[in-house]
Each structure stands twice: as C-alpha cells, then as structure tokens.
Amino acid sequence: MATVSVDEALANARRLLRSEPAAALAQVRAIIAALPVSAEAHRIAAHALRALGREEEAQQASLSAVSAAIHDPALIEAALALAENRLPDAEGALRARLKADATDVAAIRMLAEVAGRIGRYADAERLLCRALELAPGFGAARANLATVYYKQNRYAEAVEMLDAVLGEDPDNPAHANLKAAALGRIGGYDEAIALYEELTRRFPGHAKLWMSYGHMLKTVGWQEDSIAAYRHALGADPGLGELWWSLANLKTIRFDEGDRVAMETALAAADPADSGRDDDRLHLHFALGKAHDDAGEPEAAFRHYAAGNAIRADQLGYAAKETSAIVDAAIAVFTPAFFADRAGSGDPAPDPIFILGMPRAGSTLVEQILASHSAIEGTMELPDIPALALGIGREALGDGRRWVEAIAAASPEKLAEMGAAFLRRTQVQRKTGKPFYIDKLPNNWLYVPLIRLILPHAKIIDARRHPLDCCWSNFRQHYAKGQAFSYDLADMGAYYHDYVRLMAHIDAVQPGKVHRVFHEALLDDPEGEVRAMLAFLGQPYEAACMAFHTNARAVRTASSEQVRRPINRDGVGQWQPYKAWLDPLREALGPVLEAYPEIPNLFN
C-alpha cells in the first residue's frame, strides 16, 4: 500500500469513527495487515473497539500501538529530546500529540517521564494511571508508576506495583533492586537482603548493587558483612566516591594509608570540569575529610570537608531566608488563641511519639533508648508529616511552602483527616503490636504546630545538642538526601537559630507539650534523663532502656553504629580543633550559642 494511500485510508477511518466504528475498524485492520508498524492505525482500532464495547480488545490494540510507536517519527523525536534532556521540546511535542489523540498511551507515558524528571510526581502519577487504564498490560508504565510511588515516599504501594511488574518480568534486575530499596523503607529487611543476595550473585561485578546491599546490611547491624560488601564493590569500581563515603559513614573504622592513597587517586581522576563526576568528588572529599580527621590533621580535614560541602551546596541551592520566612509565619499564626479555638480538633490517637530537633543532635540515641521499652516501637525517619504539610499547601494555595496559611484556614474536619492520614500512612511501619511508635525525623521541628493540631495527643520530644558540636557534626556529614541547610556554615547557624526560635515559641504558646532532652545532660545522668522521658510519655521505667545498645533493631540513620555502643562522650567537643574556621557559624548562631543551654529572648 503506497504511503499516500495509507494516509488517505487513515483519514477515512478517522471520519468513520464518529458514526460507523465497525467500518472504521475494518478500514484500519486492512491498513495493519499491510503495514503492521502503523501506530496510528492501532490507536484508531482501539478507539473503534471501545466504541463497540470491546474493551479487552481495545486494550490490546493500545498495547500494539505502543509497540508500533518506535516507528512513529513524532514520538521518535520526543524520545530523542528526552534522551538529550531537552525537556521543554519533549513536552511540547508530546502535548501536541495528545491534543490530537488523548488516548495515545505511548505519548502519555513519555509525558509522565517528563513530569517525573522535573519533580511533578502527582502529574506523573495521574498520567501513568491513565495509561494503565487504557492499556492495563503496559508493563513499562507500571514500572514507571512504581518509581513514582517510591519518589513520593509511598513505599508500600511501590512494592505492590513492583510485585506485579516482576510477575511479568521476573528477571529484570532494575525492578528487583527498586523493590529491595522500597522494602528497606518499610522494614522488610529480610526480604530486601534476600533480593540483594540474589542480585549480587547474578551480577558480581555491579558495584552499585553491592553498595546497596552494604547499606541494607549496615541498617540491620551486620557491620562486618556491610564492610565486606563495600570492599567488594570497591574492587569493581574504586572510583565510585559513594563507596568510600559509605565506609567513612560507618563512623567506626579508620582508613589506612592505602585507603587514603586510593581515595586521592580516585579524586585526581574525577575531572572537576566534568559535572557528571560531581557526586564522586563530593563523596571522596567527605571521606578524605574523615580520614584526615582520624589522623589528627584538622587543616587537611577541613579543606576536604569544605570542598565537599561546596559542591553539594551548589547542587541544592538552599535559601535560608525561606526557612526563616516559614518560622516567622508560624510564630505569627500559631498563637495561644489559635490553639484555644481549635481545642479538640485533630485525631485523638495517642500512638505516635515524635523525636525531633536538629540532625546529629542525639535523636537516634533517644530513639534507641525508648525503642528498648516494652510499650514503644522504633520505626525510622518517616517522611509523612512534611508530606502532609506540603500537600495541604499545594492543595489549598498551589505552593507547599505556604502550608502555614493553608493550615490557618483548615476546618476541624480537615485537621482530623490529616491526623488520620498520618496514622494510616505510617501503619505499614508498625511491626510489633506495641501501643506506641516513634517517628524520628529531626526536621519535624518545623511542623510542631501542625503536629499539635492534627495529633493533639501525640508526644513530642525535642533532642538538643550544643550548637557547635551539633553543627560541626552536620558539616562533616553528607546525607543521602535532604538536609540542604547543612552544607554551609552560615546557613546551618541560621537553621539552628530558627529551630530554637520556633521551639521557644511553642514552649510559650503550648507550655508543657514538648519535652526537651539536652544531649550533654543525657551523657551526664543517663538514668535520670531516661526516667524523665518515660514519665513524660506516661510509661514506667524499664531497665532495658539502659541496655539500649544490645537492641538488635534496624537503624537507618548516620548514627546507626554509634547507638550500638554504650553511652559515651566521643562526640563531645569535636568542633574544637576546627574553631579557627567556624566564625561564619558562630555569627549566624548569635545569642543562641552564647546562652546555651538557656534560651535567649529571640522575639524582640
């Protein structure tokens, strides 16, 4: 069939669709018989079959259109734009295609990929669900949707979707790897480790798989096995900076001279002009900082820490004024009268215990102590409170950062709904049947007013540490994600200052609702502080809390190995060798540093 004849036949089939779908179907089937790679013919067939009520056949026709799309010039151009990261070009081409045919599932999936790449995960999810509605057997869309769920911290849904994907494609290592990662986020450690063991047997030279395996082994406390996995990965790729940082981040090993030479060699090979190697370079700088720190060489250590932080700060573009603006808004809105007007709102469940404050302030130690109590379950740093806050900001005002305004306008029903949503979303983390469970996300300090409104019977513990010890510990820590404030000394001081400012406001407007634990006091009088925490939580003292380091529960934070040791003072005063370089931090902390542990008047 000549090209012009195909074009004419397709045009005629499109006309027939409106009134004679059976005739349109016959027309395009003739085209498909002559030209099986005509994606448009398969799409018209899907339309005709739906009009005839033959949905199952229509879905199969949509899948055939996807297969044929590799020959479609418009979609080839869109795919090329995606491959070259020309996202506006790809989006324009795909929207034009979908304007002409809103049921083109290949174009829908590709547009979802555009949305996902720029962080519009809700849009990506909506598009992928539509693609699967039209073509339930579209495996690529199902796999993409699993990734979108994972990116939105909806790990249980990701696992469920990946089970379906792997049912159809059981040998796909990328899907198995994502499932293992998602299982690790919901406490499915045994299954995750089994998956990694299988994957590393199949791909013994895949460094990143071995690294992920090492991360999971570290989480469950198998440190020697974790180190062995990292070392195996280094044998495959000694230039992978994240591997060196993973070893450093254990906090319990010291690099030898051979390690230092290997890291310096890898850093020299990671060309600064190649932005694609930025992650390797920053990880190597942080690891070398640790190596020089352990060797008692503060000047070299600081040089590497500063270099690694500068790369990451440039990547993230943190704006301290945005955090300050949210704190300003929260202090202005959440007054005693505001809380009094909403007394009785929220979900009444008392189950959650929030441990919050600055990262690296001892919150993991507090969690490990409390999770050793017979009535309290430790989970991990849960993303759900920030997700709920940003979600209502986007829903009500189109901007997650405006969540304070959105909460100010929320009805009592909405507050109760959000509290129930938190309980529902975090249920997957509860494994033991204990009546209380911990959310240890430090950054929840910014959302304490929200917690008080949506979960008024939840308990809140503020873990606080000396500003210089805490902030220096953050500056030498590279986080897998988040904590964008921590890569610049002045930004970090401002963040700590804002944290103290908001918590002081909460103390004033909701007295007695937050229990504060100073890290130094916990080191000086562990039993007294533990008894005080348990009294605040309404729980009897149990000696097991003092043997927290024998608790074999999984720990997913940077302090995972440290809390498997008895209480010690190793982290006290670690900033002192670096005091010559900390003036930007001191200046940003201002009176908060001078007054510690007291709280200065920050409202004049």
XYZ file of C-alpha atoms in Angstrom:
604
model
C 0.000 0.000 0.000
C 1.559 3.322 -1.048
C 2.198 5.942 1.655
C -0.397 8.326 0.249
C -2.969 5.532 0.192
C -2.237 4.792 3.860
C -2.665 8.454 4.768
C -5.972 8.617 2.875
C -7.150 5.376 4.435
C -6.264 6.601 7.953
C -8.101 9.876 7.345
C -11.155 7.974 6.126
C -11.031 5.679 9.166
C -10.922 8.701 11.491
C -14.059 10.091 9.768
C -15.852 6.766 10.066
C -15.104 6.565 13.798
C -17.728 9.203 14.570
C -20.658 7.277 13.115
C -19.542 3.848 11.897
C -16.944 2.391 14.265
C -17.295 -1.094 12.778
C -16.450 0.251 9.341
C -13.531 2.238 10.795
C -12.236 -0.934 12.454
C -12.414 -2.833 9.168
C -10.561 0.002 7.432
C -7.664 0.111 9.912
C -7.360 -3.649 10.115
C -6.719 -3.608 6.399
C -4.028 -0.980 6.967
C -2.479 -3.021 9.814
C -2.416 -6.125 7.630
C -0.385 -4.211 5.055
C 1.594 -2.034 7.463
C 1.792 -3.570 10.994
C 4.051 -0.759 12.258
C 1.395 1.961 11.813
C 0.927 3.177 15.381
C -1.940 5.436 14.352
C -3.828 2.513 12.788
C -3.584 0.583 16.058
C -4.760 3.660 18.022
C -7.786 4.105 15.721
C -8.530 0.398 16.150
C -8.515 0.908 19.932
C -10.982 3.810 19.600
C -13.259 1.772 17.347
C -13.199 -1.259 19.629
C -14.085 0.882 22.655
C -16.980 2.414 20.742
C -18.157 -1.131 20.040
C -17.899 -2.079 23.706
C -14.998 -4.496 23.150
C -12.769 -3.119 25.929
C -10.385 -6.054 26.267
C -9.582 -5.972 22.560
C -9.263 -2.179 22.740
C -6.648 -2.505 25.479
C -4.687 -4.942 23.363
C -4.871 -2.555 20.419
C -3.492 0.221 22.636
C -0.562 -2.029 23.569
C 0.044 -2.774 19.895
C 0.128 0.978 19.286
C 2.844 1.263 21.948
C 4.929 -1.416 20.230
C 4.498 0.317 16.870
C 5.410 3.735 18.332
C 9.115 3.021 17.809
C 8.438 3.712 14.134
C 6.449 6.925 14.758
C 8.539 9.957 13.657
C 6.881 12.350 16.150
C 7.473 10.031 19.104
C 10.996 9.257 17.929
C 11.717 12.992 18.037
C 10.168 13.284 21.508
C 12.235 10.305 22.710
C 15.401 11.915 21.354
C 14.568 15.139 23.205
C 14.103 13.126 26.402
C 17.405 11.333 25.889
C 19.165 14.686 25.453
C 17.268 16.153 28.444
C 15.582 18.767 26.239
C 12.508 18.539 28.393
C 10.611 21.605 27.030
C 10.991 20.231 23.493
C 9.814 16.799 24.561
C 6.875 18.208 26.500
C 5.792 20.398 23.580
C 5.878 17.521 21.120
C 4.024 15.164 23.441
C 1.320 17.669 24.325
C 0.757 18.300 20.625
C 0.375 14.569 20.057
C -2.062 14.200 22.962
C -4.093 17.181 21.770
C -4.624 15.247 18.540
C -5.232 11.925 20.313
C -5.644 11.960 24.080
C -5.511 8.147 24.272
C -2.018 7.658 22.840
C -0.636 5.635 25.737
C 2.963 5.789 24.498
C 2.815 9.595 24.484
C 1.063 9.603 27.875
C 3.858 7.502 29.395
C 6.551 9.705 27.896
C 4.847 12.857 29.173
C 4.740 11.239 32.615
C 8.505 10.764 32.348
C 8.895 14.486 31.644
C 6.774 15.287 34.711
C 8.784 12.903 36.892
C 12.118 14.363 35.812
C 11.103 17.828 36.987
C 9.596 16.553 40.229
C 5.918 16.842 39.278
C 5.194 13.405 40.676
C 1.458 13.920 41.152
C 1.160 14.776 37.446
C 3.302 11.779 36.536
C 1.137 9.506 38.665
C -2.074 10.782 37.092
C -0.723 10.265 33.578
C 0.573 6.776 34.279
C -2.702 5.717 35.880
C -4.478 6.929 32.738
C -2.069 4.954 30.547
C -2.738 1.816 32.587
C -6.469 2.418 32.444
C -6.228 2.420 28.663
C -3.698 -0.430 28.489
C -3.532 -2.452 31.737
C -0.844 -4.679 30.263
C 1.543 -1.773 29.626
C 4.471 -3.031 31.723
C 6.708 -0.001 31.190
C 4.009 2.324 32.547
C 3.514 0.043 35.551
C 7.253 0.076 36.275
C 7.324 3.868 35.913
C 4.401 4.161 38.335
C 6.293 2.066 40.895
C 9.191 4.532 40.629
C 6.825 7.487 41.045
C 5.375 5.908 44.192
C 8.918 5.394 45.522
C 9.851 9.012 44.774
C 6.772 10.132 46.735
C 7.820 8.009 49.738
C 4.861 5.680 49.160
C 6.972 2.593 49.579
C 4.261 0.019 50.282
C 2.469 0.986 47.075
C 5.765 0.805 45.209
C 6.339 -2.744 46.475
C 2.828 -3.795 45.479
C 3.288 -2.367 41.991
C 6.733 -3.948 41.645
C 5.321 -7.346 42.579
C 3.047 -7.050 39.541
C 5.921 -5.830 37.346
C 8.220 -8.656 38.435
C 5.415 -11.144 37.912
C 5.556 -10.245 34.227
C 9.325 -9.654 34.018
C 10.913 -11.690 36.839
C 14.499 -11.411 35.630
C 14.682 -7.623 35.471
C 17.445 -6.551 37.916
C 16.445 -2.865 37.951
C 12.952 -3.709 39.154
C 14.261 -6.142 41.773
C 16.738 -3.535 43.008
C 13.993 -0.925 43.381
C 11.806 -3.425 45.221
C 14.635 -4.206 47.650
C 15.146 -0.487 48.305
C 11.416 0.032 48.865
C 11.234 -2.961 51.215
C 14.036 -1.438 53.248
C 11.963 1.708 53.713
C 9.026 -0.223 55.216
C 11.009 -2.564 57.422
C 11.039 -5.573 55.093
C 14.726 -6.135 55.730
C 14.862 -9.926 55.441
C 13.196 -9.940 52.028
C 15.319 -6.992 50.877
C 18.551 -8.720 51.903
C 17.462 -11.914 50.145
C 16.815 -9.930 46.967
C 20.230 -8.260 47.158
C 21.918 -11.606 47.759
C 20.294 -12.976 44.612
C 21.178 -9.877 42.588
C 24.804 -9.806 43.679
C 25.148 -13.488 42.767
C 23.817 -12.705 39.299
C 25.853 -9.522 38.875
C 29.031 -9.962 40.954
C 30.793 -7.054 39.250
C 27.980 -4.500 39.686
C 29.425 -2.027 42.210
C 26.216 -0.107 42.923
C 24.274 -3.290 43.659
C 26.929 -4.334 46.161
C 26.793 -0.852 47.675
C 23.013 -1.047 48.123
C 23.473 -4.479 49.681
C 26.037 -2.986 52.048
C 23.625 -0.218 53.041
C 20.968 -2.777 53.965
C 23.432 -4.898 55.934
C 24.511 -1.780 57.826
C 20.891 -0.964 58.643
C 20.300 -4.317 60.339
C 23.588 -4.127 62.258
C 25.698 -6.614 60.301
C 28.652 -4.284 60.200
C 31.401 -6.716 59.173
C 29.246 -8.029 56.326
C 28.458 -4.446 55.335
C 32.165 -3.558 55.188
C 32.855 -6.672 53.132
C 30.116 -5.686 50.654
C 31.525 -2.163 50.319
C 35.046 -3.501 49.845
C 33.831 -5.953 47.202
C 32.177 -3.051 45.374
C 35.416 -1.041 45.517
C 37.176 -3.930 43.818
C 34.760 -3.453 40.920
C 34.828 0.355 40.869
C 37.465 2.049 43.077
C 36.482 5.456 41.720
C 32.883 5.311 42.978
C 33.057 8.014 45.633
C 29.866 6.992 47.415
C 31.510 3.688 48.361
C 34.345 5.435 50.165
C 31.870 7.697 51.934
C 29.751 4.672 52.891
C 32.762 3.214 54.669
C 33.539 6.544 56.323
C 29.905 6.942 57.349
C 30.070 3.817 59.475
C 31.966 6.066 61.913
C 33.647 3.019 63.440
C 36.504 2.298 61.011
C 39.728 4.169 60.334
C 41.186 4.389 56.854
C 44.748 3.199 56.432
C 47.399 4.780 54.227
C 46.473 2.530 51.316
C 42.883 3.719 51.520
C 43.966 7.349 51.564
C 46.163 6.879 48.506
C 43.319 5.107 46.687
C 40.922 7.942 47.509
C 43.381 10.633 46.436
C 43.958 8.742 43.169
C 40.221 8.498 42.549
C 39.746 12.190 43.338
C 42.526 13.179 40.918
C 40.830 11.093 38.217
C 37.432 12.773 38.761
C 37.867 15.800 36.461
C 36.301 18.928 38.068
C 35.331 20.086 34.563
C 33.086 17.020 34.245
C 29.920 17.864 36.199
C 28.879 14.238 35.835
C 31.592 13.351 38.356
C 30.475 15.908 40.964
C 28.889 13.229 43.156
C 32.071 11.143 43.112
C 34.162 14.174 44.013
C 31.976 15.353 46.890
C 31.787 11.854 48.387
C 35.551 11.474 48.120
C 36.095 14.854 49.774
C 33.856 13.879 52.707
C 35.610 10.515 53.051
C 39.054 12.110 52.906
C 37.901 14.636 55.496
C 37.108 11.722 57.793
C 40.486 10.105 57.045
C 42.436 13.279 57.905
C 40.193 13.911 60.924
C 41.035 10.464 62.302
C 44.719 11.151 61.665
C 44.599 14.369 63.710
C 45.124 16.645 60.692
C 42.387 19.274 61.075
C 43.599 21.674 58.376
C 43.589 18.987 55.655
C 40.344 17.566 57.003
C 38.604 20.948 56.925
C 39.863 21.603 53.407
C 38.221 18.398 52.188
C 35.035 18.909 54.193
C 34.700 22.443 52.846
C 35.247 21.271 49.257
C 32.653 18.518 49.538
C 30.143 20.847 51.166
C 30.675 23.495 48.497
C 29.866 21.039 45.694
C 26.698 19.848 47.433
C 25.596 23.364 48.366
C 25.908 24.383 44.731
C 23.792 21.402 43.684
C 21.000 22.113 46.167
C 20.797 25.909 46.176
C 19.388 26.170 49.706
C 17.875 29.552 50.649
C 17.989 30.135 54.425
C 15.525 33.015 54.160
C 12.781 30.601 53.088
C 13.073 28.629 56.334
C 13.140 31.873 58.322
C 10.001 33.054 56.498
C 8.129 29.867 57.432
C 9.182 30.259 61.073
C 8.084 33.914 61.012
C 4.700 32.890 59.612
C 4.280 30.099 62.153
C 5.053 32.411 65.076
C 2.581 34.986 63.777
C -0.244 32.493 63.129
C 0.011 29.869 65.849
C -0.903 31.922 68.905
C -2.476 30.776 72.190
C -5.867 31.955 70.875
C -5.378 29.994 67.649
C -4.795 26.760 69.546
C -7.612 27.502 72.000
C -10.067 27.998 69.129
C -9.144 24.564 67.774
C -9.118 22.640 71.053
C -10.472 19.156 70.429
C -9.542 19.157 66.744
C -7.374 16.541 65.106
C -7.290 12.782 65.506
C -7.346 11.682 69.160
C -4.975 8.699 68.774
C -2.090 8.827 71.283
C 0.085 6.317 69.410
C 2.822 8.482 67.806
C 5.902 9.742 69.606
C 7.854 12.372 67.676
C 11.568 12.797 68.375
C 12.770 15.899 66.580
C 15.303 18.719 66.552
C 18.498 19.244 64.611
C 20.045 16.277 62.808
C 23.113 14.954 64.641
C 21.726 16.126 67.981
C 21.342 12.716 69.611
C 17.846 11.870 68.390
C 18.880 8.370 67.278
C 20.230 7.680 70.769
C 16.957 8.858 72.322
C 15.010 6.701 69.889
C 17.142 3.630 70.597
C 16.636 4.080 74.327
C 12.861 4.446 74.029
C 12.560 1.660 71.443
C 14.037 -0.689 74.062
C 10.867 -0.185 76.164
C 8.222 -2.903 76.016
C 5.466 -0.448 75.012
C 7.332 1.594 72.381
C 8.274 0.604 68.839
C 11.064 2.306 66.908
C 10.496 2.778 63.201
C 12.671 5.245 61.262
C 12.710 8.832 60.000
C 9.254 8.973 58.444
C 8.555 11.455 55.630
C 4.830 11.767 56.277
C 4.487 14.940 58.363
C 6.378 17.126 55.841
C 4.441 15.434 53.024
C 1.121 16.289 54.683
C 2.200 19.890 55.323
C 3.487 20.482 51.808
C 0.474 18.661 50.404
C -2.069 20.968 52.024
C -0.018 23.974 50.918
C -0.111 22.788 47.320
C -3.759 21.750 47.524
C -5.028 24.981 49.042
C -2.631 27.612 47.679
C -0.629 25.971 44.911
C 2.621 26.224 46.909
C 3.756 23.699 49.506
C 5.848 26.333 51.282
C 2.629 28.168 52.205
C 1.397 25.352 54.427
C 1.119 27.669 57.444
C -1.501 29.767 55.634
C -3.279 26.636 54.467
C -3.436 25.193 57.983
C -4.697 28.518 59.322
C -7.708 28.190 57.025
C -8.245 24.445 57.533
C -11.504 23.224 59.072
C -11.588 20.963 62.136
C -12.639 18.152 59.803
C -9.562 18.715 57.662
C -7.291 18.627 60.703
C -8.831 15.335 61.843
C -8.497 13.966 58.318
C -4.790 14.853 58.234
C -4.181 13.208 61.601
C -5.934 10.058 60.435
C -3.938 10.180 57.201
C -0.673 10.192 59.162
C -1.765 7.162 61.184
C -2.886 5.355 58.040
C 0.260 6.158 56.046
C 2.586 5.049 58.825
C 0.728 1.855 59.730
C 2.998 -0.101 57.394
C 5.956 0.778 59.641
C 4.413 -0.895 62.696
C 5.605 -4.485 63.046
C 5.298 -5.429 66.728
C 1.852 -4.598 68.069
C 3.292 -2.254 70.694
C 0.857 0.570 71.550
C 3.220 3.452 70.771
C 5.620 4.076 67.902
C 8.317 6.632 67.122
C 8.743 8.961 64.172
C 12.329 10.170 64.428
C 12.506 12.657 61.557
C 14.549 15.542 63.064
C 13.211 18.144 60.647
C 9.709 17.726 62.054
C 10.617 20.594 64.403
C 9.406 22.930 61.666
C 5.982 21.256 61.759
C 5.419 21.031 65.518
C 2.403 23.392 65.315
C 0.896 21.113 62.671
C 1.538 18.021 64.809
C -0.150 19.676 67.781
C -3.212 20.451 65.639
C -3.673 17.148 63.807
C -2.438 14.737 66.533
C -3.026 16.609 69.806
C -2.399 13.541 71.992
C 0.875 12.562 70.359
C 4.017 13.114 72.439
C 6.883 15.317 71.261
C 10.497 15.101 72.437
C 12.999 17.766 71.372
C 16.558 16.354 71.270
C 19.036 19.227 71.569
C 22.840 19.329 71.476
C 25.440 22.063 71.923
C 25.277 24.260 68.784
C 28.939 23.930 67.831
C 29.101 20.168 68.386
C 25.819 19.680 66.561
C 26.505 21.958 63.602
C 30.075 20.780 63.126
C 28.822 17.194 63.118
C 26.386 18.160 60.368
C 29.049 19.957 58.330
C 31.171 16.814 58.137
C 28.162 14.630 57.308
C 26.944 14.030 53.775
C 23.290 12.999 53.702
C 21.790 10.697 51.097
C 19.029 13.256 50.607
C 17.601 16.293 52.332
C 19.277 18.495 54.960
C 20.115 21.102 52.335
C 20.870 23.655 55.077
C 23.837 21.623 56.332
C 26.328 22.340 53.531
C 27.187 25.920 54.505
C 28.272 27.054 57.971
C 26.282 30.290 57.934
C 23.149 28.533 56.621
C 23.500 25.938 59.335
C 23.791 28.530 62.078
C 20.701 30.297 60.749
C 18.810 26.990 60.642
C 19.736 26.157 64.244
C 18.728 29.677 65.292
C 15.345 29.323 63.562
C 14.821 25.937 65.188
C 15.434 27.327 68.667
C 13.237 30.328 67.871
C 10.226 28.236 66.835
C 10.595 25.777 69.705
C 10.773 28.681 72.181
C 7.522 29.964 70.692
C 5.899 26.539 71.116
C 7.049 26.461 74.735
C 5.288 29.783 75.238
C 2.002 29.023 73.456
C 1.732 25.301 74.279
C 3.515 25.008 77.625
C 4.441 21.518 78.728
C 3.620 19.898 75.391
C 7.253 19.349 74.353
C 9.808 17.540 76.499
C 13.371 18.679 75.893
C 16.395 16.389 76.254
C 19.811 18.036 76.241
C 22.396 15.630 74.893
C 25.008 16.669 77.425
C 22.571 16.073 80.315
C 21.791 12.616 78.924
C 25.512 11.800 78.888
C 25.964 13.100 82.460
C 22.917 11.429 84.024
C 21.541 8.768 81.672
C 19.153 7.102 84.077
C 17.738 10.360 85.396
C 17.077 11.650 81.899
C 15.567 8.347 80.777
C 13.250 8.299 83.783
C 12.154 11.860 82.973
C 11.432 10.970 79.345
C 9.391 7.934 80.312
C 7.456 9.947 82.889
C 6.595 12.481 80.182
C 5.394 9.616 77.991
C 3.343 8.151 80.822
C 5.343 4.917 80.853
C 7.031 3.090 83.728
C 10.799 2.909 83.896
C 12.316 -0.285 82.471
C 15.941 -1.318 82.905
C 16.045 -2.480 79.264
C 16.161 1.180 78.240
C 19.608 1.461 79.786
C 20.815 -1.553 77.775
C 19.713 0.063 74.522
C 22.978 -0.845 72.780
C 22.015 -4.528 72.888
C 18.786 -3.845 70.966
C 19.152 -5.549 67.571
C 16.508 -3.453 65.801
C 17.355 -1.957 62.420
C 18.569 1.659 62.397
C 18.635 3.672 59.176
C 20.455 6.849 60.249
C 24.033 8.103 60.180
C 24.289 7.175 63.875
C 23.357 3.529 63.312
C 26.671 2.112 64.540
C 27.160 4.632 67.328
C 23.911 3.660 69.090
C 25.014 0.040 69.153
C 27.607 1.066 71.756
C 27.001 2.119 75.373
C 26.659 5.839 76.105
C 29.989 7.582 75.625
C 31.374 11.093 75.253
C 33.247 10.555 71.982
C 31.247 13.228 70.166
C 31.722 15.988 72.750
C 33.973 18.868 71.715
C 34.807 17.515 68.257
C 34.486 21.028 66.845
C 37.363 22.405 68.897
C 40.256 21.503 66.534
C 38.335 23.385 63.824
C 37.452 26.539 65.753
C 39.679 28.716 63.560
C 37.325 28.126 60.614
C 33.952 28.358 62.376
C 33.398 32.143 62.584
C 30.538 32.128 59.996
C 28.744 29.549 62.123
C 29.255 31.456 65.373
C 27.995 34.690 63.826
C 24.850 33.064 62.457
C 24.094 31.360 65.779
C 24.416 34.640 67.657
C 22.774 34.671 71.101
C 21.645 31.043 70.753
C 25.277 29.968 71.115
C 26.065 32.410 73.884
C 23.083 31.369 76.018
C 23.157 27.578 75.505
C 21.634 25.591 77.176
C 19.438 28.502 78.192
C 17.213 30.071 75.552
C 17.692 33.792 74.893
C 14.828 36.140 74.159
C 14.557 35.874 70.384
C 11.380 37.874 69.886
C 12.475 41.469 70.461
